[in-house]
PDB file of C-alpha atoms in Angstrom:
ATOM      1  CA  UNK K  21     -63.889  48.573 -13.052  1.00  0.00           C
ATOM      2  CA  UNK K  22     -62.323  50.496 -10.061  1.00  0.00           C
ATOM      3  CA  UNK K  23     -60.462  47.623  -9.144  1.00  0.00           C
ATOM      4  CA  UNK K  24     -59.021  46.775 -12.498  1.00  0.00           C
ATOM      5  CA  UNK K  25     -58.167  50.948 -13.036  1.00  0.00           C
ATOM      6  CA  UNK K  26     -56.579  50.266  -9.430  1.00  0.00           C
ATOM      7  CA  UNK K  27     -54.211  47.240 -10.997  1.00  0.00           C
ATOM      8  CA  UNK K  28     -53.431  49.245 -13.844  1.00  0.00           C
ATOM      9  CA  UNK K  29     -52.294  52.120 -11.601  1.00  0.00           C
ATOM     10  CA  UNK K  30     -50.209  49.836  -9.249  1.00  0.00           C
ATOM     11  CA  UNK K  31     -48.389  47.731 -12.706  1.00  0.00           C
ATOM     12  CA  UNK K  32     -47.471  51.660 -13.568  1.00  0.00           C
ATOM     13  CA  UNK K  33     -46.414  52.365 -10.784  1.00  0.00           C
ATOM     14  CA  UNK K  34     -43.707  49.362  -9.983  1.00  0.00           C
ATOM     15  CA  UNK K  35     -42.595  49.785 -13.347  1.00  0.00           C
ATOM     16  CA  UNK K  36     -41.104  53.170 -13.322  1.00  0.00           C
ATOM     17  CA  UNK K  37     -40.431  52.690  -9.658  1.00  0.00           C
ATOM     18  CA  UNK K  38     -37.307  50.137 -11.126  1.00  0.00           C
ATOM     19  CA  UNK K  39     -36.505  51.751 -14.647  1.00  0.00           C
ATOM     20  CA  UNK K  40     -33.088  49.537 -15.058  1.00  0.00           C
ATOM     21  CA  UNK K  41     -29.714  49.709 -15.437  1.00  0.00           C
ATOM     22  CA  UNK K  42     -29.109  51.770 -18.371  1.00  0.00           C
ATOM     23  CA  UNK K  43     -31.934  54.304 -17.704  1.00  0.00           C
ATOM     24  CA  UNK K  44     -29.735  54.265 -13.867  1.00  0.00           C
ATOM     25  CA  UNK K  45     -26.579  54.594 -15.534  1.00  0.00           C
ATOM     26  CA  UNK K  46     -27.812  57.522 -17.610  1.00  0.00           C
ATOM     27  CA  UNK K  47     -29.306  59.738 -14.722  1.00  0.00           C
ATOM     28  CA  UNK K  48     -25.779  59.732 -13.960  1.00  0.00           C
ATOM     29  CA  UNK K  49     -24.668  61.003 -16.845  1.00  0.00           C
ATOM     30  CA  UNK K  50     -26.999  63.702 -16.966  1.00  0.00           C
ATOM     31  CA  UNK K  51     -26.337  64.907 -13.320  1.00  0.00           C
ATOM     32  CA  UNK K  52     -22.479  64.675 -14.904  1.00  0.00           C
ATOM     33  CA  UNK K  53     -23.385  67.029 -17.864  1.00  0.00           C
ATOM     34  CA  UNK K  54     -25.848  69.182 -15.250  1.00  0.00           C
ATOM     35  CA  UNK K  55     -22.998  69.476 -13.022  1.00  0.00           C
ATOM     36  CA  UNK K  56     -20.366  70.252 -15.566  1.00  0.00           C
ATOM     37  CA  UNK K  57     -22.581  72.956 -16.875  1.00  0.00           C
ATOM     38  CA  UNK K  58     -23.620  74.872 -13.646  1.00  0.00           C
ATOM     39  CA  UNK K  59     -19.808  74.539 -12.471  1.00  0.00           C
ATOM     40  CA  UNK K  60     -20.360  72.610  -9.410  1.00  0.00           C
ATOM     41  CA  UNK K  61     -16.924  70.912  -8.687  1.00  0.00           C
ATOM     42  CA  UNK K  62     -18.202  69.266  -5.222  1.00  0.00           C
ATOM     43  CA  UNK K  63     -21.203  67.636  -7.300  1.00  0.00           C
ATOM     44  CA  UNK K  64     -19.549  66.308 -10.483  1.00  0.00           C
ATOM     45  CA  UNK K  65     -16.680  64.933  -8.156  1.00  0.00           C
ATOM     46  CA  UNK K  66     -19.237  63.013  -5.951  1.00  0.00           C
ATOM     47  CA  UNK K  67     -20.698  61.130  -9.527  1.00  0.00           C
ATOM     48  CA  UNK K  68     -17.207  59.544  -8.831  1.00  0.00           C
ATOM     49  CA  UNK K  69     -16.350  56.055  -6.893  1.00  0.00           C
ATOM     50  CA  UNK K  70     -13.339  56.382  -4.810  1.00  0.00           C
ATOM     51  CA  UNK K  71     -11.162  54.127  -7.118  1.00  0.00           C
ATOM     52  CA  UNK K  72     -12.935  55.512 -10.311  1.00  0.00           C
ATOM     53  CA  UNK K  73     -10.274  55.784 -13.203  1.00  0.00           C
ATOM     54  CA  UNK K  74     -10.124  58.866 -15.363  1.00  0.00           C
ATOM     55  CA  UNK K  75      -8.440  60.599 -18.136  1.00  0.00           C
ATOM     56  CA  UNK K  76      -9.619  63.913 -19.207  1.00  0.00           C
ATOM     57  CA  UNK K  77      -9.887  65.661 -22.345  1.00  0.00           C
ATOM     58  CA  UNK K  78      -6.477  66.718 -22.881  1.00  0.00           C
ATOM     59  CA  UNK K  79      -5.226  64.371 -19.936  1.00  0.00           C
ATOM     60  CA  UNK K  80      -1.649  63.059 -20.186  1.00  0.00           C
ATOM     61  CA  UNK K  81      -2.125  60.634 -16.874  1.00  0.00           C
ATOM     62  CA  UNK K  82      -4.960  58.425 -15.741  1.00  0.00           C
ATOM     63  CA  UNK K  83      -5.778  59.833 -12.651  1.00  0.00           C
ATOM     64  CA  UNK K  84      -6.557  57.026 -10.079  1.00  0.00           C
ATOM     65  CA  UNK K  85      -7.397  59.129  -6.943  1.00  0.00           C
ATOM     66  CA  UNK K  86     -10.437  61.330  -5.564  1.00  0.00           C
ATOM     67  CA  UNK K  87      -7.853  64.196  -4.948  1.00  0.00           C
ATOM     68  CA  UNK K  88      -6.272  64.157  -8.228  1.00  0.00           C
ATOM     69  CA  UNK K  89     -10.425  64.314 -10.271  1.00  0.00           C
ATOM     70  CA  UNK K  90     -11.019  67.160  -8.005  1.00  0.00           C
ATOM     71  CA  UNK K  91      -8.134  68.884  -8.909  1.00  0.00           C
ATOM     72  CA  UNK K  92      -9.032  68.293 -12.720  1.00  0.00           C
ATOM     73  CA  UNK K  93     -12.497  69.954 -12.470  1.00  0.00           C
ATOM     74  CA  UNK K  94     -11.480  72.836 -10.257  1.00  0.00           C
ATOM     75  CA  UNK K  95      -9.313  73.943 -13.087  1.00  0.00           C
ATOM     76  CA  UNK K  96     -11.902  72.903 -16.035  1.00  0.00           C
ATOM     77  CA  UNK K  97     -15.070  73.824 -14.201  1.00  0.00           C
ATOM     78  CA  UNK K  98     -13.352  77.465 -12.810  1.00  0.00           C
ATOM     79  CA  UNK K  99     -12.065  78.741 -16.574  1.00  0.00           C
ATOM     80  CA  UNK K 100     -13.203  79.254 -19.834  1.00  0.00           C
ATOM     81  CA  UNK K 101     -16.829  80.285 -18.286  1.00  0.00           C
ATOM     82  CA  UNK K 102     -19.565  79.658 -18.701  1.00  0.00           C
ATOM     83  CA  UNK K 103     -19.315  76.138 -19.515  1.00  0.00           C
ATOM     84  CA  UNK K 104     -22.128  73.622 -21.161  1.00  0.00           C
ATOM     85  CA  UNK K 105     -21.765  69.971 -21.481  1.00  0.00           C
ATOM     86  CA  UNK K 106     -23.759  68.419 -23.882  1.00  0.00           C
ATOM     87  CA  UNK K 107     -24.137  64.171 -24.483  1.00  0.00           C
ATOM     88  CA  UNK K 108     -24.987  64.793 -27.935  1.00  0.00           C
ATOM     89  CA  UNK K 109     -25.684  60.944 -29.144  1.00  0.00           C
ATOM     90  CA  UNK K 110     -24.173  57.766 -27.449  1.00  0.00           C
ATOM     91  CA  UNK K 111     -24.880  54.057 -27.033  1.00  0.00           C
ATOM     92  CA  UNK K 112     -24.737  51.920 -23.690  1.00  0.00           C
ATOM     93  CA  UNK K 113     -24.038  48.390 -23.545  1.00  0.00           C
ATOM     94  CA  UNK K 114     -25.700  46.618 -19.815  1.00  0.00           C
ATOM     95  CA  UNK K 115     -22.503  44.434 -18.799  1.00  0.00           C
ATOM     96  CA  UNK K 116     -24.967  43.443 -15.994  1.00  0.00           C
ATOM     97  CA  UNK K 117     -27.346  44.252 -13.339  1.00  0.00           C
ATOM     98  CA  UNK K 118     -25.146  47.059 -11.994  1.00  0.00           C
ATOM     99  CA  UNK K 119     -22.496  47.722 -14.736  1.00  0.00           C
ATOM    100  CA  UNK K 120     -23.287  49.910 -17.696  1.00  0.00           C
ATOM    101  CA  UNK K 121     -20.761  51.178 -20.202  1.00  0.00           C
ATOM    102  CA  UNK K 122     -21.841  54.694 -22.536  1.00  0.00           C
ATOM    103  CA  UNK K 123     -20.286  55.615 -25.431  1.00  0.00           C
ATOM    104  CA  UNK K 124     -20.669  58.648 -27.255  1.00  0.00           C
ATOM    105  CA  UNK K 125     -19.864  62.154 -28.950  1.00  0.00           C
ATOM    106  CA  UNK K 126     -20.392  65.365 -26.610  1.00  0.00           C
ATOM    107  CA  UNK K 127     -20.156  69.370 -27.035  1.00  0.00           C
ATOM    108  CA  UNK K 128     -18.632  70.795 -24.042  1.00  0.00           C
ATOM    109  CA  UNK K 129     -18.626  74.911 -25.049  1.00  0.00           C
ATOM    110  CA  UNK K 130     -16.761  77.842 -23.166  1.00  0.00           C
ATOM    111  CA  UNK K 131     -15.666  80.692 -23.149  1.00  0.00           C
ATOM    112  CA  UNK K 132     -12.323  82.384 -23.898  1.00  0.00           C
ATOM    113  CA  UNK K 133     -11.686  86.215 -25.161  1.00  0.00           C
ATOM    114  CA  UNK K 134     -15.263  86.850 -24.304  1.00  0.00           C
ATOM    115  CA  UNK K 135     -15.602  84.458 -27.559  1.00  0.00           C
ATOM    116  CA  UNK K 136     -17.544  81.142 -27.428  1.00  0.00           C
ATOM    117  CA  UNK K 137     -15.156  78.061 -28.260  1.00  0.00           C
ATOM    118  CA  UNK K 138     -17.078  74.377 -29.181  1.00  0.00           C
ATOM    119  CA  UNK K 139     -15.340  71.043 -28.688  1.00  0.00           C
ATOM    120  CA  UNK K 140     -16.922  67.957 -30.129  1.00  0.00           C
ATOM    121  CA  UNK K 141     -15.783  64.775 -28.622  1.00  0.00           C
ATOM    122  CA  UNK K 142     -15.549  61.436 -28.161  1.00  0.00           C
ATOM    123  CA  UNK K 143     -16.511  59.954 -24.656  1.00  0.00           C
ATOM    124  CA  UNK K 144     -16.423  56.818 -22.558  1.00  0.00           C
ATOM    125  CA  UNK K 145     -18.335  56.716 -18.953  1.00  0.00           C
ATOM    126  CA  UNK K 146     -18.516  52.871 -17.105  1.00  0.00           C
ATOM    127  CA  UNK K 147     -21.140  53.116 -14.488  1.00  0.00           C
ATOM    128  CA  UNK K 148     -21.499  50.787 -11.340  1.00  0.00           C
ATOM    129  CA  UNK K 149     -23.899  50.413  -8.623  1.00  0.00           C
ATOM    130  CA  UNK K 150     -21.830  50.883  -5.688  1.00  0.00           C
ATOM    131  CA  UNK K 151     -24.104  49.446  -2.946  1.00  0.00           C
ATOM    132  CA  UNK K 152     -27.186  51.868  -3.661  1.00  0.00           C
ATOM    133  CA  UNK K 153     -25.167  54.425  -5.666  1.00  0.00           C
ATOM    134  CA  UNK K 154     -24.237  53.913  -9.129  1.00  0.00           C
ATOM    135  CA  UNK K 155     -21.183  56.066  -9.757  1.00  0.00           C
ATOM    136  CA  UNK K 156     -18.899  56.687 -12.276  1.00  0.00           C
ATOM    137  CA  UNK K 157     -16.044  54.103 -12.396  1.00  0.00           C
ATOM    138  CA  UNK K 158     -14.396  55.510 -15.363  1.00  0.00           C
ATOM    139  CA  UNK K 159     -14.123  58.266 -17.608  1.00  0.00           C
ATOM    140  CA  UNK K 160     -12.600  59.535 -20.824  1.00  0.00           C
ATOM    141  CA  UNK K 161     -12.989  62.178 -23.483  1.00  0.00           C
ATOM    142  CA  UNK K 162     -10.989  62.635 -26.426  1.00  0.00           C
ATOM    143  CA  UNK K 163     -10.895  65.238 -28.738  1.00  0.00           C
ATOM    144  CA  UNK K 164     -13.109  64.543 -31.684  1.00  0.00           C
ATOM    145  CA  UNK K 165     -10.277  64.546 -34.974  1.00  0.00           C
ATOM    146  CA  UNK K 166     -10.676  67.954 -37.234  1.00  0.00           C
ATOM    147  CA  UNK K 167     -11.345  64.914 -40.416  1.00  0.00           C
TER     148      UNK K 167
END
């Protein structure tokens, strides 16, 4: 019996030791949202690869460098506080082994006035293992249309 219980243990064990690619792609995600919220600009920048591809919420340019996504959450992250994020329901397609594209509709809330504003949305993340890391490749949020 105490071996069996042991083999039962060890099955657990290696199976949420290597949860997959989606449940992977999704920790990133939430450290994303986590990161957003708390207004960490170092952390939420470091979800991104170097040549990661993004166009923010009200963006008018894909920004295709490191200096130019940092630039985009100092202003976001440093106004309007404080801040939430919030992946409210989404669905993620596993391209492969380490590619995993989330789609979805998000509440990101602040604060202007002293009055809390809401903004649903629409949002795209592709996430890729980058030798051990999987990091955000790209990125966009749209406005979610008033009808």
């Amino acid at each position: 019996m105490r071996t069996f219980l042991s083999a039962v243990a060890l099955v657990a064990s290696v199976a949420t030791a290597h949860a997959g690619p989606k449940e992977d792609a999704y920790q990133v995600v939430e450290k994303w949202g986590k990161a957003f919220t708390n207004g960490e600009v170092d952390a939420i920048v470091n979800l991104y690869a170097p040549d990661a591809l993004m166009i923010g919420t009200l963006g008018k340019a894909v920004l295709t460098k490191p200096e130019q996504i940092r630039k985009y959450f100092d202003v976001a992250l440093n106004s309007d506080k404080p801040r939430t994020a919030i992946l409210d329901s989404s669905e993620a397609t596993v391209i492969d082994d380490s590619t995993v594209v989330i789609v979805g509709f998000d509440t990101i809330t602040g604060t202007k006035d002293g009055q809390q504003t809401v903004g649903k949305g629409r949002v795209t993340f592709v996430v890729a293992k980058r030798g051990s890391d999987w990091m955000i490749v790209h990125m966009h949020r749209s406005p979610l249309p008033a009808t």
